[in-house]
Tab-separated table of C-alpha atoms in Angstrom:
chain	number	residue	atom	x	y	z
B	1074	UNK	CA	-0.067	-0.097	0.183
B	1075	UNK	CA	2.616	2.555	0.824
B	1076	UNK	CA	4.456	2.156	-2.574
B	1077	UNK	CA	1.096	2.498	-4.328
B	1078	UNK	CA	0.549	5.747	-2.427
B	1079	UNK	CA	3.906	6.809	-3.321
B	1080	UNK	CA	3.469	5.875	-7.112
B	1081	UNK	CA	-0.315	7.561	-7.143
B	1082	UNK	CA	1.833	11.211	-5.839
B	1083	UNK	CA	4.540	10.962	-8.273
B	1084	UNK	CA	2.011	10.168	-11.197
B	1085	UNK	CA	0.123	13.280	-9.949
B	1086	UNK	CA	3.171	15.535	-9.574
B	1087	UNK	CA	3.984	14.310	-13.375
B	1088	UNK	CA	0.868	14.982	-14.765
B	1089	UNK	CA	0.703	18.718	-13.258
B	1090	UNK	CA	4.518	19.264	-14.159
B	1091	UNK	CA	3.295	18.141	-17.967
B	1092	UNK	CA	0.406	20.231	-17.547
B	1093	UNK	CA	2.013	23.292	-16.910
B	1094	UNK	CA	4.790	22.858	-19.693
B	1095	UNK	CA	2.124	22.953	-22.054
B	1096	UNK	CA	0.486	25.971	-20.382
B	1097	UNK	CA	3.676	27.540	-21.383
B	1098	UNK	CA	4.236	26.135	-24.166
B	1099	UNK	CA	0.631	27.743	-25.833
B	1100	UNK	CA	1.126	30.989	-24.163
B	1101	UNK	CA	4.507	31.163	-25.515
B	1102	UNK	CA	2.637	30.511	-29.047
B	1103	UNK	CA	0.075	32.642	-28.388
B	1104	UNK	CA	2.027	35.607	-27.450
B	1105	UNK	CA	4.116	35.170	-30.728
B	1106	UNK	CA	0.980	35.176	-32.584
B	1107	UNK	CA	0.054	38.653	-30.767
B	1108	UNK	CA	3.349	39.897	-31.393
B	1109	UNK	CA	2.657	39.181	-35.109
B	1110	UNK	CA	-0.559	41.061	-35.257
B	1111	UNK	CA	0.657	44.181	-32.940
B	1112	UNK	CA	-1.507	43.072	-30.019
B	1113	UNK	CA	0.629	44.222	-27.549
B	1114	UNK	CA	-1.107	43.984	-24.470
B	1115	UNK	CA	-1.972	40.509	-24.827
B	1116	UNK	CA	1.301	39.395	-26.097
B	1117	UNK	CA	2.343	41.089	-22.690
B	1118	UNK	CA	-0.185	39.462	-20.687
B	1119	UNK	CA	0.777	35.919	-21.905
B	1120	UNK	CA	4.422	36.651	-21.174
B	1121	UNK	CA	3.532	37.731	-17.743
B	1122	UNK	CA	1.767	34.361	-17.320
B	1123	UNK	CA	4.935	32.299	-18.811
B	1124	UNK	CA	7.830	34.022	-16.577
B	1125	UNK	CA	5.331	33.369	-13.620
B	1126	UNK	CA	4.827	29.668	-14.196
B	1127	UNK	CA	8.305	29.458	-15.710
B	1128	UNK	CA	10.681	31.471	-14.316
B	1129	UNK	CA	13.715	29.430	-15.435
B	1130	UNK	CA	12.611	31.069	-19.060
B	1131	UNK	CA	13.770	34.888	-17.908
B	1132	UNK	CA	16.860	34.465	-19.338
B	1133	UNK	CA	15.925	33.419	-23.065
B	1134	UNK	CA	12.341	35.367	-23.221
B	1135	UNK	CA	14.076	38.756	-21.810
B	1136	UNK	CA	14.779	40.607	-24.718
B	1137	UNK	CA	11.011	39.810	-26.521
B	1138	UNK	CA	9.733	40.664	-23.087
B	1139	UNK	CA	11.240	44.041	-22.902
B	1140	UNK	CA	10.295	44.610	-26.569
B	1141	UNK	CA	6.600	43.607	-25.777
B	1142	UNK	CA	6.619	45.731	-22.680
B	1143	UNK	CA	7.996	48.758	-24.210
B	1144	UNK	CA	5.448	48.568	-27.160
B	1145	UNK	CA	2.634	48.060	-25.044
B	1146	UNK	CA	3.601	51.100	-22.494
B	1147	UNK	CA	3.914	53.260	-25.348
B	1148	UNK	CA	0.126	52.386	-26.265
B	1149	UNK	CA	-0.733	52.715	-22.669
B	1150	UNK	CA	0.940	56.564	-22.740
B	1151	UNK	CA	-0.915	57.200	-25.826
B	1152	UNK	CA	-4.335	56.780	-24.358
B	1153	UNK	CA	-3.232	58.424	-21.333
B	1154	UNK	CA	-3.824	55.357	-19.222
B	1155	UNK	CA	-0.801	56.209	-16.942
B	1156	UNK	CA	-1.797	53.924	-13.781
B	1157	UNK	CA	-1.962	50.782	-15.769
B	1158	UNK	CA	1.585	51.947	-17.134
B	1159	UNK	CA	3.079	51.999	-14.048
B	1160	UNK	CA	1.353	48.791	-13.262
B	1161	UNK	CA	3.096	47.326	-16.319
B	1162	UNK	CA	6.914	48.605	-15.264
B	1163	UNK	CA	6.484	47.325	-11.667
B	1164	UNK	CA	5.097	43.710	-12.793
B	1165	UNK	CA	8.130	44.074	-15.059
B	1166	UNK	CA	10.491	44.950	-12.541
B	1167	UNK	CA	9.095	42.554	-10.154
B	1168	UNK	CA	10.334	39.946	-12.384
B	1169	UNK	CA	13.698	41.634	-13.780
B	1170	UNK	CA	14.468	44.013	-10.880
B	1171	UNK	CA	18.158	44.342	-11.629
B	1172	UNK	CA	17.105	45.087	-15.455
B	1173	UNK	CA	18.897	48.631	-16.178
B	1174	UNK	CA	17.236	48.781	-19.674
B	1175	UNK	CA	13.783	48.261	-17.840
B	1176	UNK	CA	14.914	50.968	-15.181
B	1177	UNK	CA	16.008	53.427	-17.807
B	1178	UNK	CA	12.786	53.090	-19.917
B	1179	UNK	CA	10.549	53.665	-16.883
B	1180	UNK	CA	12.432	57.070	-15.703
B	1181	UNK	CA	12.300	58.215	-19.375
B	1182	UNK	CA	8.336	57.634	-19.132
B	1183	UNK	CA	8.467	59.392	-15.554
B	1184	UNK	CA	10.465	62.463	-16.863
B	1185	UNK	CA	7.969	62.956	-19.857
B	1186	UNK	CA	5.314	63.075	-17.401
B	1187	UNK	CA	7.038	65.896	-15.412
B	1188	UNK	CA	7.857	63.554	-12.340
B	1189	UNK	CA	11.677	64.404	-12.812
B	1190	UNK	CA	12.783	63.310	-9.041
B	1191	UNK	CA	11.578	60.229	-9.202
B	1192	UNK	CA	12.985	59.615	-13.088
B	1193	UNK	CA	16.107	60.530	-11.597
B	1194	UNK	CA	15.865	57.788	-9.151
B	1195	UNK	CA	15.444	55.021	-11.718
B	1196	UNK	CA	18.312	56.496	-14.414
B	1197	UNK	CA	20.424	56.422	-11.078
B	1198	UNK	CA	19.601	52.706	-10.461
B	1199	UNK	CA	20.231	51.882	-14.203
B	1200	UNK	CA	23.476	53.644	-13.944
B	1201	UNK	CA	24.405	51.621	-10.677
B	1202	UNK	CA	23.179	48.563	-12.210
B	1203	UNK	CA	25.374	48.931	-15.483
B	1204	UNK	CA	28.196	51.996	-15.448
B	1205	UNK	CA	28.386	51.455	-19.125
B	1206	UNK	CA	24.734	52.214	-20.051
B	1207	UNK	CA	25.791	55.294	-22.262
B	1208	UNK	CA	21.389	56.377	-22.335
B	1209	UNK	CA	21.046	55.690	-18.635
B	1210	UNK	CA	24.030	58.094	-17.842
B	1211	UNK	CA	22.812	60.844	-20.380
B	1212	UNK	CA	19.178	60.725	-18.989
B	1213	UNK	CA	20.541	60.801	-15.643
B	1214	UNK	CA	22.855	63.663	-16.407
B	1215	UNK	CA	19.971	65.648	-17.929
B	1216	UNK	CA	17.422	65.231	-15.101
B	1217	UNK	CA	20.069	66.419	-12.558
B	1218	UNK	CA	20.241	69.787	-14.714
B	1219	UNK	CA	17.002	70.019	-13.674
B	1220	UNK	CA	16.865	68.888	-10.058
B	1221	UNK	CA	20.434	70.011	-9.037
B	1222	UNK	CA	20.080	73.882	-8.402
B	1223	UNK	CA	23.290	75.981	-9.601
B	1224	UNK	CA	24.069	77.101	-6.214
B	1225	UNK	CA	25.312	74.053	-5.118
B	1226	UNK	CA	28.082	74.468	-7.466
B	1227	UNK	CA	28.751	77.615	-6.106
B	1228	UNK	CA	28.414	76.756	-2.480
B	1229	UNK	CA	30.676	73.863	-2.486
B	1230	UNK	CA	33.403	75.970	-4.349
B	1231	UNK	CA	33.121	78.638	-1.800
B	1232	UNK	CA	36.007	77.745	0.218
B	1233	UNK	CA	35.787	80.980	2.663
B	1234	UNK	CA	32.427	79.582	3.804
B	1235	UNK	CA	33.046	75.996	3.802
B	1236	UNK	CA	35.989	76.496	5.953
B	1237	UNK	CA	33.746	78.528	8.471
B	1238	UNK	CA	31.423	76.362	8.310
B	1239	UNK	CA	33.826	73.537	9.519
B	1240	UNK	CA	35.178	75.356	12.048
B	1241	UNK	CA	31.421	76.169	14.014
B	1242	UNK	CA	30.744	72.641	13.578
B	1243	UNK	CA	33.923	71.379	15.207
B	1244	UNK	CA	33.635	74.122	17.889
B	1245	UNK	CA	29.974	72.787	18.641
B	1246	UNK	CA	31.236	69.130	18.482
B	1247	UNK	CA	34.217	70.185	20.514
B	1248	UNK	CA	32.155	71.680	23.310
B	1249	UNK	CA	30.065	68.401	23.876
B	1250	UNK	CA	27.703	68.141	20.828
B	1251	UNK	CA	28.477	64.371	20.080
B	1252	UNK	CA	24.892	63.701	17.947
B	1253	UNK	CA	24.028	65.712	15.113
B	1254	UNK	CA	21.167	66.139	12.579
B	1255	UNK	CA	21.732	67.868	8.789
B	1256	UNK	CA	18.769	69.204	7.489
B	1257	UNK	CA	18.374	69.654	4.083
B	1258	UNK	CA	21.878	67.438	3.486
B	1259	UNK	CA	22.303	68.131	-0.202
B	1260	UNK	CA	25.814	66.509	-1.007
B	1261	UNK	CA	26.226	65.619	2.508
B	1262	UNK	CA	29.316	67.954	3.056
B	1263	UNK	CA	28.155	69.384	6.608
B	1264	UNK	CA	27.646	65.581	7.669
B	1265	UNK	CA	31.206	64.960	6.825
B	1266	UNK	CA	32.191	68.017	8.341
B	1267	UNK	CA	30.711	66.731	11.667
B	1268	UNK	CA	31.729	63.423	11.238
B	1269	UNK	CA	35.463	64.361	10.892
B	1270	UNK	CA	35.513	66.980	13.811
B	1271	UNK	CA	34.697	63.814	15.973
B	1272	UNK	CA	30.691	63.605	16.225
B	1273	UNK	CA	29.569	60.096	17.624
B	1274	UNK	CA	26.024	59.780	15.968
B	1275	UNK	CA	25.392	61.826	12.665
B	1276	UNK	CA	22.033	61.921	10.998
B	1277	UNK	CA	21.130	63.608	7.636
B	1278	UNK	CA	17.777	64.168	5.834
B	1279	UNK	CA	17.290	64.874	2.421
B	1280	UNK	CA	13.791	65.549	0.722
B	1281	UNK	CA	14.804	65.555	-3.055
B	1282	UNK	CA	15.429	61.987	-4.156
B	1283	UNK	CA	18.081	63.369	-6.670
B	1284	UNK	CA	19.959	64.892	-3.933
B	1285	UNK	CA	19.402	62.041	-1.370
B	1286	UNK	CA	20.898	59.554	-3.958
B	1287	UNK	CA	23.841	61.866	-4.499
B	1288	UNK	CA	24.584	62.061	-0.968
B	1289	UNK	CA	24.768	58.529	-0.931
B	1290	UNK	CA	27.239	58.347	-3.512
B	1291	UNK	CA	29.296	61.244	-2.260
B	1292	UNK	CA	29.338	59.813	1.362
B	1293	UNK	CA	30.061	56.336	0.006
B	1294	UNK	CA	33.178	57.788	-2.173
B	1295	UNK	CA	34.352	59.418	1.251
B	1296	UNK	CA	34.251	56.047	3.063
B	1297	UNK	CA	31.712	57.106	5.496
B	1298	UNK	CA	28.074	55.309	4.410
B	1299	UNK	CA	28.723	53.109	7.999
B	1300	UNK	CA	29.026	56.582	9.974
B	1301	UNK	CA	26.231	58.807	8.466
B	1302	UNK	CA	22.605	57.681	8.850
B	1303	UNK	CA	20.895	58.949	5.279
B	1304	UNK	CA	17.388	59.218	5.794
B	1305	UNK	CA	15.040	60.374	2.428
B	1306	UNK	CA	12.559	62.355	4.039
B	1307	UNK	CA	11.687	65.624	5.359
B	1308	UNK	CA	12.408	66.582	8.492
B	1309	UNK	CA	9.110	67.338	9.737
B	1310	UNK	CA	8.658	63.390	9.262
B	1311	UNK	CA	11.417	62.487	11.375
B	1312	UNK	CA	10.243	60.166	14.493
B	1313	UNK	CA	12.169	59.299	17.487
B	1314	UNK	CA	12.742	56.285	17.744
B	1315	UNK	CA	11.597	55.333	14.430
B	1316	UNK	CA	14.083	57.317	12.413
B	1317	UNK	CA	16.631	58.377	14.777
B	1318	UNK	CA	16.984	56.627	18.567
B	1319	UNK	CA	16.894	59.733	20.236
B	1320	UNK	CA	16.841	63.605	20.327
B	1321	UNK	CA	20.092	64.970	19.011
B	1322	UNK	CA	22.459	67.511	20.575
B	1323	UNK	CA	22.948	69.856	17.095
B	1324	UNK	CA	21.049	70.703	14.253
B	1325	UNK	CA	23.345	71.988	11.160
B	1326	UNK	CA	21.397	73.475	7.951
B	1327	UNK	CA	21.943	75.362	4.942
B	1328	UNK	CA	18.795	75.852	3.697
B	1329	UNK	CA	18.048	79.341	4.191
B	1330	UNK	CA	18.326	81.432	1.420
B	1331	UNK	CA	16.017	82.883	-1.354
B	1332	UNK	CA	13.600	80.202	-0.846
B	1333	UNK	CA	13.243	80.443	2.978
B	1334	UNK	CA	9.776	80.649	3.239
B	1335	UNK	CA	9.240	78.418	0.171
B	1336	UNK	CA	11.354	75.352	1.760
B	1337	UNK	CA	9.417	75.468	4.942
B	1338	UNK	CA	12.412	75.837	6.655
B	1339	UNK	CA	11.048	77.726	9.283
B	1340	UNK	CA	8.796	74.947	10.231
B	1341	UNK	CA	11.850	72.745	9.777
B	1342	UNK	CA	13.620	74.319	12.587
B	1343	UNK	CA	10.938	74.644	14.800
B	1344	UNK	CA	10.511	70.909	14.536
B	1345	UNK	CA	13.780	70.395	15.276
B	1346	UNK	CA	13.895	72.288	18.378
B	1347	UNK	CA	11.006	70.994	19.855
B	1348	UNK	CA	10.880	67.554	18.861
B	1349	UNK	CA	14.760	66.314	17.836
B	1350	UNK	CA	16.856	68.391	19.150
B	1351	UNK	CA	18.065	68.577	23.335
B	1352	UNK	CA	16.714	70.656	25.273
B	1353	UNK	CA	19.190	72.776	27.332
B	1354	UNK	CA	18.961	72.595	31.204
């Protein structure tokens, strides 16, 4: 009897596997037929089924799947079916999470729709996945020109300003301010000043996705990625202990410029004082 049961289970598994293979084969044929008739939406649906049933086929159908996705996305874009377009890319990235071509294409759609910060994130990921991907690099630099304000470059090359900030931060840290929060970190320069001055804990928040990614690269290039905790958050959204373990003893920022009130810096500093900064005794 035990041998009979084992044989039945084996036959059942074999039957299911045969059914799976047959369904995959038929779906592949249907997908190809739809592509020949330029029915990209149905072809895309067939490829989703195939790749979910037979993930081992991902390498062999990758290029055809990409072609189908991009053609279907163009149709959805022309029909203003934006949410459906994004859903397709999310499904594609679940199947191919490290595909630089899909990331770059998603970024291009986002950029055309005006979501420049989000587009920069996808372009940046594509470049990270493949540093030699020329299209992604060009796209990233293009969107960065929209998002990185020109005063950043002027500010970073202002030696007098940098030395003044460095000395002020050093004085504060040496006076006992060992935990630091950098609001609107930008490139991360003030956070790195704080760490170099000897601060034990340094946290930095940045709302812009592009500047946040840039800060991560700059901090990593200076071998401080384990010493500075970067948060892609608005300072008003920082919670203790969810994002930082306790109140800090020093807040640094250089978001005070012509956009003072538009940037919400007044509210940010009040929030930092009331909720994130240690109160004097």
